Every structure is written in C-alpha cells, then in structure tokens.
Coordinates of C-alpha atoms in Angstrom, one line a residue:
X1 CA -89.7 -26.9 -26.9
X2 CA -88.7 -26.3 -30.4
X3 CA -90.2 -29.3 -32.5
X4 CA -93.3 -28.6 -30.7
X5 CA -93.0 -25.0 -31.3
X6 CA -92.3 -25.1 -34.7
X7 CA -89.9 -23.3 -34.7
X8 CA -92.1 -20.6 -35.5
X9 CA -90.1 -16.9 -34.0
X10 CA -92.9 -15.2 -32.9
X11 CA -93.8 -18.2 -30.7
X12 CA -90.6 -18.3 -29.6
X13 CA -90.5 -15.1 -28.7
X14 CA -93.6 -15.3 -26.5
X15 CA -91.6 -18.4 -24.3
X16 CA -88.3 -16.1 -24.6
X17 CA -90.1 -13.1 -23.2
X18 CA -91.9 -14.8 -20.4
X19 CA -88.5 -15.7 -19.0
X20 CA -86.7 -12.2 -19.4
X21 CA -89.9 -10.8 -17.5
X22 CA -89.5 -13.1 -14.8
X23 CA -86.1 -10.9 -14.6
X24 CA -87.5 -7.9 -14.7
X25 CA -89.9 -8.1 -11.9
X26 CA -87.0 -9.6 -9.8
X27 CA -89.3 -12.4 -8.6
X28 CA -86.8 -14.8 -7.9
X29 CA -85.5 -11.5 -5.3
X30 CA -89.5 -11.3 -4.1
X31 CA -89.8 -14.9 -4.1
X32 CA -86.6 -15.3 -1.8
X33 CA -87.7 -12.8 0.5
X34 CA -91.7 -13.8 1.2
X35 CA -90.2 -16.6 1.8
X36 CA -88.1 -15.4 4.4
X37 CA -90.5 -13.0 5.8
X38 CA -93.1 -16.8 5.6
X39 CA -90.3 -18.5 7.7
X40 CA -89.9 -15.6 10.4
X41 CA -94.1 -15.3 10.9
X42 CA -94.1 -19.1 11.5
X43 CA -91.0 -19.6 13.7
X44 CA -92.8 -16.8 15.7
X45 CA -96.2 -18.4 15.5
X46 CA -95.5 -21.7 16.3
X47 CA -93.5 -20.7 19.7
X48 CA -96.3 -18.2 20.7
X49 CA -98.5 -21.6 19.9
X50 CA -97.0 -23.6 22.3
X51 CA -95.0 -26.7 19.0
X52 CA -92.1 -29.4 20.0
X53 CA -88.8 -27.6 21.0
X54 CA -86.6 -26.5 18.2
X55 CA -82.9 -28.7 18.2
X56 CA -81.6 -26.5 20.5
X57 CA -84.1 -27.5 22.7
X58 CA -84.0 -30.6 21.9
X59 CA -80.0 -31.1 22.2
X60 CA -80.7 -28.8 25.7
X61 CA -83.1 -31.9 26.9
X62 CA -81.7 -34.4 26.0
X63 CA -78.3 -32.8 27.8
X64 CA -80.6 -32.6 31.1
X65 CA -81.6 -36.5 31.2
X66 CA -78.1 -37.6 30.4
X67 CA -77.6 -36.1 34.1
X68 CA -80.0 -36.8 35.7
X69 CA -78.3 -40.5 34.6
X70 CA -75.7 -39.6 35.9
X71 CA -77.6 -38.2 39.3
X72 CA -79.2 -41.3 39.9
X73 CA -76.4 -44.1 38.6
X74 CA -74.2 -41.8 41.4
X75 CA -77.1 -42.3 44.4
X76 CA -77.7 -46.3 43.1
X77 CA -74.0 -46.7 44.2
X78 CA -73.6 -44.5 46.9
X79 CA -76.6 -46.1 49.2
X80 CA -74.8 -49.7 47.9
X81 CA -71.4 -48.6 49.2
X82 CA -73.7 -46.9 52.9
X83 CA -75.5 -50.8 52.8
X84 CA -72.6 -53.5 52.5
X85 CA -70.2 -51.2 54.7
X86 CA -73.6 -50.6 57.6
X87 CA -73.7 -54.7 57.3
X88 CA -70.2 -55.5 57.6
X89 CA -69.8 -53.4 60.7
X90 CA -73.0 -54.8 61.9
X91 CA -70.5 -58.0 63.0
X92 CA -72.4 -61.7 63.4
X93 CA -75.0 -60.4 65.0
X94 CA -76.0 -59.3 61.1
X95 CA -77.8 -55.8 62.7
X96 CA -76.6 -52.9 59.9
X97 CA -75.0 -49.9 62.5
X98 CA -76.9 -46.7 61.8
X99 CA -76.3 -44.0 59.0
X100 CA -75.8 -40.3 60.7
X101 CA -77.4 -40.4 63.9
X102 CA -75.2 -42.2 65.9
X103 CA -71.9 -41.1 63.7
X104 CA -70.6 -43.7 62.4
X105 CA -68.9 -43.3 58.9
X106 CA -68.1 -46.1 56.9
X107 CA -65.1 -47.1 55.7
X108 CA -63.8 -44.6 53.2
X109 CA -66.4 -42.6 53.4
X110 CA -66.0 -38.5 54.3
X111 CA -67.9 -37.2 57.6
X112 CA -70.3 -35.6 55.1
X113 CA -71.2 -39.2 53.8
X114 CA -69.9 -39.2 50.8
X115 CA -67.9 -41.7 49.0
X116 CA -65.0 -39.4 47.3
X117 CA -63.7 -42.7 45.1
X118 CA -67.3 -41.8 43.8
X119 CA -67.7 -39.2 41.4
X120 CA -70.4 -36.7 42.5
X121 CA -72.2 -35.1 39.1
X122 CA -72.6 -31.4 39.0
X123 CA -76.3 -31.5 38.0
X124 CA -78.8 -29.2 39.6
X125 CA -81.5 -30.5 42.0
X126 CA -85.2 -31.9 40.8
X127 CA -87.5 -30.7 41.6
X128 CA -91.0 -32.5 42.2
X129 CA -94.2 -30.5 42.2
X130 CA -98.2 -31.5 43.2
X131 CA -99.7 -31.8 40.0
X132 CA -96.9 -34.6 38.6
X133 CA -97.7 -36.6 42.0
X134 CA -101.7 -35.8 41.6
X135 CA -101.2 -37.7 38.3
X136 CA -99.2 -40.8 39.1
X137 CA -101.8 -41.5 42.5
X138 CA -104.3 -42.1 39.7
X139 CA -102.7 -43.2 37.9
X140 CA -101.5 -41.2 35.0
X141 CA -98.9 -41.0 33.5
X142 CA -96.7 -38.4 35.0
X143 CA -96.3 -35.3 32.8
X144 CA -93.1 -34.4 32.2
X145 CA -92.7 -30.9 33.9
X146 CA -89.6 -29.3 31.8
X147 CA -91.4 -30.5 28.2
X148 CA -92.5 -27.9 26.3
X149 CA -96.9 -27.5 25.4
X150 CA -97.3 -29.4 22.7
X151 CA -100.0 -28.0 19.5
X152 CA -103.3 -30.3 19.5
X153 CA -103.2 -33.0 16.9
X154 CA -105.6 -30.2 15.4
X155 CA -102.7 -27.3 14.7
X156 CA -100.3 -29.2 14.5
X157 CA -96.9 -27.8 12.6
X158 CA -97.6 -29.7 9.1
X159 CA -101.1 -28.2 9.3
X160 CA -99.2 -24.9 9.6
X161 CA -97.1 -25.1 7.5
X162 CA -99.8 -26.9 4.7
X163 CA -102.3 -24.0 5.3
X164 CA -98.7 -21.6 4.8
X165 CA -98.3 -23.0 1.2
X166 CA -101.6 -22.9 -0.1
X167 CA -103.2 -19.5 0.8
X168 CA -99.4 -17.3 0.1
X169 CA -96.6 -19.3 -1.9
X170 CA -98.4 -21.1 -4.4
X171 CA -101.2 -18.1 -4.8
X172 CA -97.7 -16.2 -5.4
X173 CA -96.1 -18.7 -7.7
X174 CA -99.3 -18.4 -10.0
X175 CA -99.4 -14.7 -10.1
X176 CA -95.8 -15.0 -10.9
X177 CA -96.2 -16.3 -13.4
X178 CA -99.2 -14.9 -14.5
X179 CA -97.5 -11.6 -15.0
X180 CA -94.8 -12.1 -16.2
X181 CA -96.9 -14.0 -18.8
X182 CA -98.1 -9.8 -19.9
X183 CA -95.1 -8.6 -19.4
X184 CA -93.7 -10.9 -22.4
X185 CA -96.2 -9.9 -24.5
X186 CA -95.8 -6.3 -24.1
X187 CA -92.2 -7.2 -24.7
X188 CA -92.3 -9.0 -28.1
X189 CA -94.7 -7.0 -29.4
X190 CA -92.0 -3.8 -28.3
X191 CA -89.6 -6.5 -29.9
X192 CA -92.0 -6.4 -33.8
X193 CA -93.3 -9.8 -33.5
X194 CA -96.3 -10.6 -34.1
X195 CA -97.9 -10.7 -30.6
X196 CA -100.9 -11.9 -32.1
X197 CA -99.6 -15.6 -31.7
X198 CA -98.5 -15.3 -28.2
X199 CA -101.7 -16.9 -26.5
X200 CA -101.5 -19.9 -29.2
X201 CA -98.1 -21.2 -27.9
X202 CA -100.0 -21.7 -24.3
X203 CA -102.5 -23.6 -26.3
X204 CA -99.7 -25.9 -27.7
X205 CA -98.7 -26.6 -23.9
X206 CA -101.5 -27.5 -22.9
X207 CA -102.4 -29.5 -25.4
X208 CA -99.3 -31.7 -24.6
X209 CA -98.8 -30.9 -21.5
X210 CA -102.8 -31.8 -20.2
X211 CA -103.0 -29.1 -18.5
X212 CA -106.4 -28.1 -18.7
X213 CA -108.4 -28.4 -15.4
X214 CA -112.0 -27.6 -16.9
X215 CA -114.6 -26.8 -14.5
X216 CA -115.8 -26.1 -11.2
X217 CA -115.0 -26.9 -7.6
X218 CA -113.1 -30.1 -8.7
X219 CA -110.7 -27.9 -11.3
X220 CA -111.0 -25.3 -8.3
X221 CA -109.2 -27.6 -5.9
X222 CA -107.0 -29.0 -8.2
X223 CA -105.2 -25.3 -9.3
X224 CA -105.3 -24.7 -5.3
X225 CA -102.1 -27.2 -5.5
X226 CA -100.5 -26.4 -8.8
X227 CA -97.1 -22.8 -9.2
X228 CA -98.4 -22.9 -12.5
X229 CA -101.6 -21.3 -13.6
X230 CA -104.0 -23.4 -16.5
X231 CA -102.2 -22.8 -19.9
X232 CA -106.3 -22.4 -21.6
X233 CA -106.6 -20.0 -19.6
X234 CA -103.0 -17.5 -19.4
X235 CA -104.1 -18.3 -23.3
X236 CA -107.3 -16.6 -22.6
X237 CA -106.0 -13.9 -20.5
X238 CA -103.3 -13.0 -23.2
X239 CA -106.3 -13.2 -25.3
X240 CA -107.8 -9.8 -24.0
X241 CA -104.8 -8.1 -23.4
X242 CA -104.4 -8.5 -26.6
X243 CA -108.0 -6.5 -26.2
X244 CA -106.4 -4.3 -24.7
X245 CA -103.8 -3.2 -26.6
X246 CA -105.3 -2.7 -29.5
X247 CA -107.6 0.4 -28.1
X248 CA -105.1 1.2 -26.3
X249 CA -102.4 1.5 -28.9
X250 CA -100.9 5.2 -26.5
X251 CA -100.0 2.9 -23.7
X252 CA -97.0 0.7 -25.4
X253 CA -95.7 0.1 -21.8
X254 CA -98.6 0.0 -20.1
X255 CA -100.5 -3.5 -19.2
X256 CA -104.2 -3.4 -19.1
X257 CA -105.2 -7.0 -17.7
X258 CA -105.5 -7.0 -13.6
X259 CA -104.2 -9.8 -11.5
X260 CA -106.2 -12.8 -9.9
X261 CA -104.5 -13.3 -6.7
X262 CA -105.8 -17.4 -7.1
X263 CA -104.7 -16.3 -10.6
X264 CA -105.8 -20.8 -11.0

C-alpha cells in the first residue's frame, strides 16, 4: 500500500482517515447489532413458515425414534417367547395353547402376560391417524406425523438467508464504506492535509484492483454481491464532496453528500 500510494502523506491520510472514520461511526457495533437482529428475525420467520427442525428438535426426534425401536424390539422378543412356550405346551399334537381367554400363562411369564426377564421400555404409546393409513392404502409413502412442516423448494432456508445477505447485509457494508470515505475526507482536511488528493487514492486502488465495473445491468448485478463500492465511483463521490466543501466552508463538521442505500 505504501508503494502504491508513493508514500505520499496526503494519500496515506485519506486511508487513515477512512479507517478512523469506521471507529468514530461505530460501524462494527452497528454491524453486530444488525447481525443479531437479523438472526432473531430470520429464526422467527423460519419458524412461522414451517422450516425444518433445529438441532434441539432433531435430537429430540432421534431420541423418539430410538425409543420406538426399543418398543418394537421388546414386542418381537415377547411374541417369540409366547409362541415358543405355547407350542411347547401344545404337546405332541402340536396345537398351541390359547393365550388369554383360556387362562393359559406360559412358564416364566407373569399373569399380566409379560416376561419379567424382558425389560419393557417406558415409552409413550404410538398413535396412528387415518390420513397416514389412507396414504398407505393408496401406495403412497406414509408421512411422518411427528415431522414438522417443511418449506416449499422455492422458499428454502438457504434462499431466505441469501435474500437477507443481498438486500440487507451487503448494502449496509457498502453504505458504511461510503460513509467512512466522506468522514475520512473531512478528517484529513481538518488535520491540515490536502483533501484534494483524497479521490486520487481510490483511483490508484482501482488501477491495481481492477474493481472498475463500468455501467449497465451487468455492472449493477455484480455490485450487489460486493462488500465495497466501486473504487471509481467512490472517487467521484469524494470529488462531489470536495465541491460542496468549497462552497460551504463554514460547515467544517458537516458532510454534504447524501448516502445511497445500495451504494454500488
């Protein structure tokens, strides 16, 4: 940077004034506050729109599935023991003794019909709904009744975050950079440096960074994804600010240029 700016004190003062302006305007604090607010708003919006479960909900769902597997394993073990003992009690005829109505209780089982040696998981009962059974009769995959509603493909969580980034976060970043340029120009003038060289610093940056984006729709689309405005346009804005400062010398602490929301 020193080599690019030719070690010119006035050009370096523009860069230093820009960075000091970020601190004076508390841009980092504003960015953190906006990020927190956007995070809360996006989380609320995703919850209202029926987005997928968060990490805590996923863990809860995983635990429920594990309990369901334990339940099914218990019933399979219980049925196998009942069948084997009933077949053994049927004798040589091979007829299995009835379970329940005849009062037959296999050896080792309790009167309630459960084997004490087989641990029974303490899980809530499974409820089935008619809609799920109707889908199964039609040959369609059964929908999970406990699964939260999902967003349609055109309204995904990734799309919502991308729109938030393009419409809010990136414009805020470009606007903060533009504001720092204007305040930095004022600071270097108040410090006794040659403010007329302020735009030259950004022209030199544009010459080596290749950030000139020209005009037209393609330029606008490219600018929407940038965190900093175009360097040549920043130089043009500073040139207009210098003209305003020359016409309003009494307003030493004021900035005359109006900030554009997009600041491309």
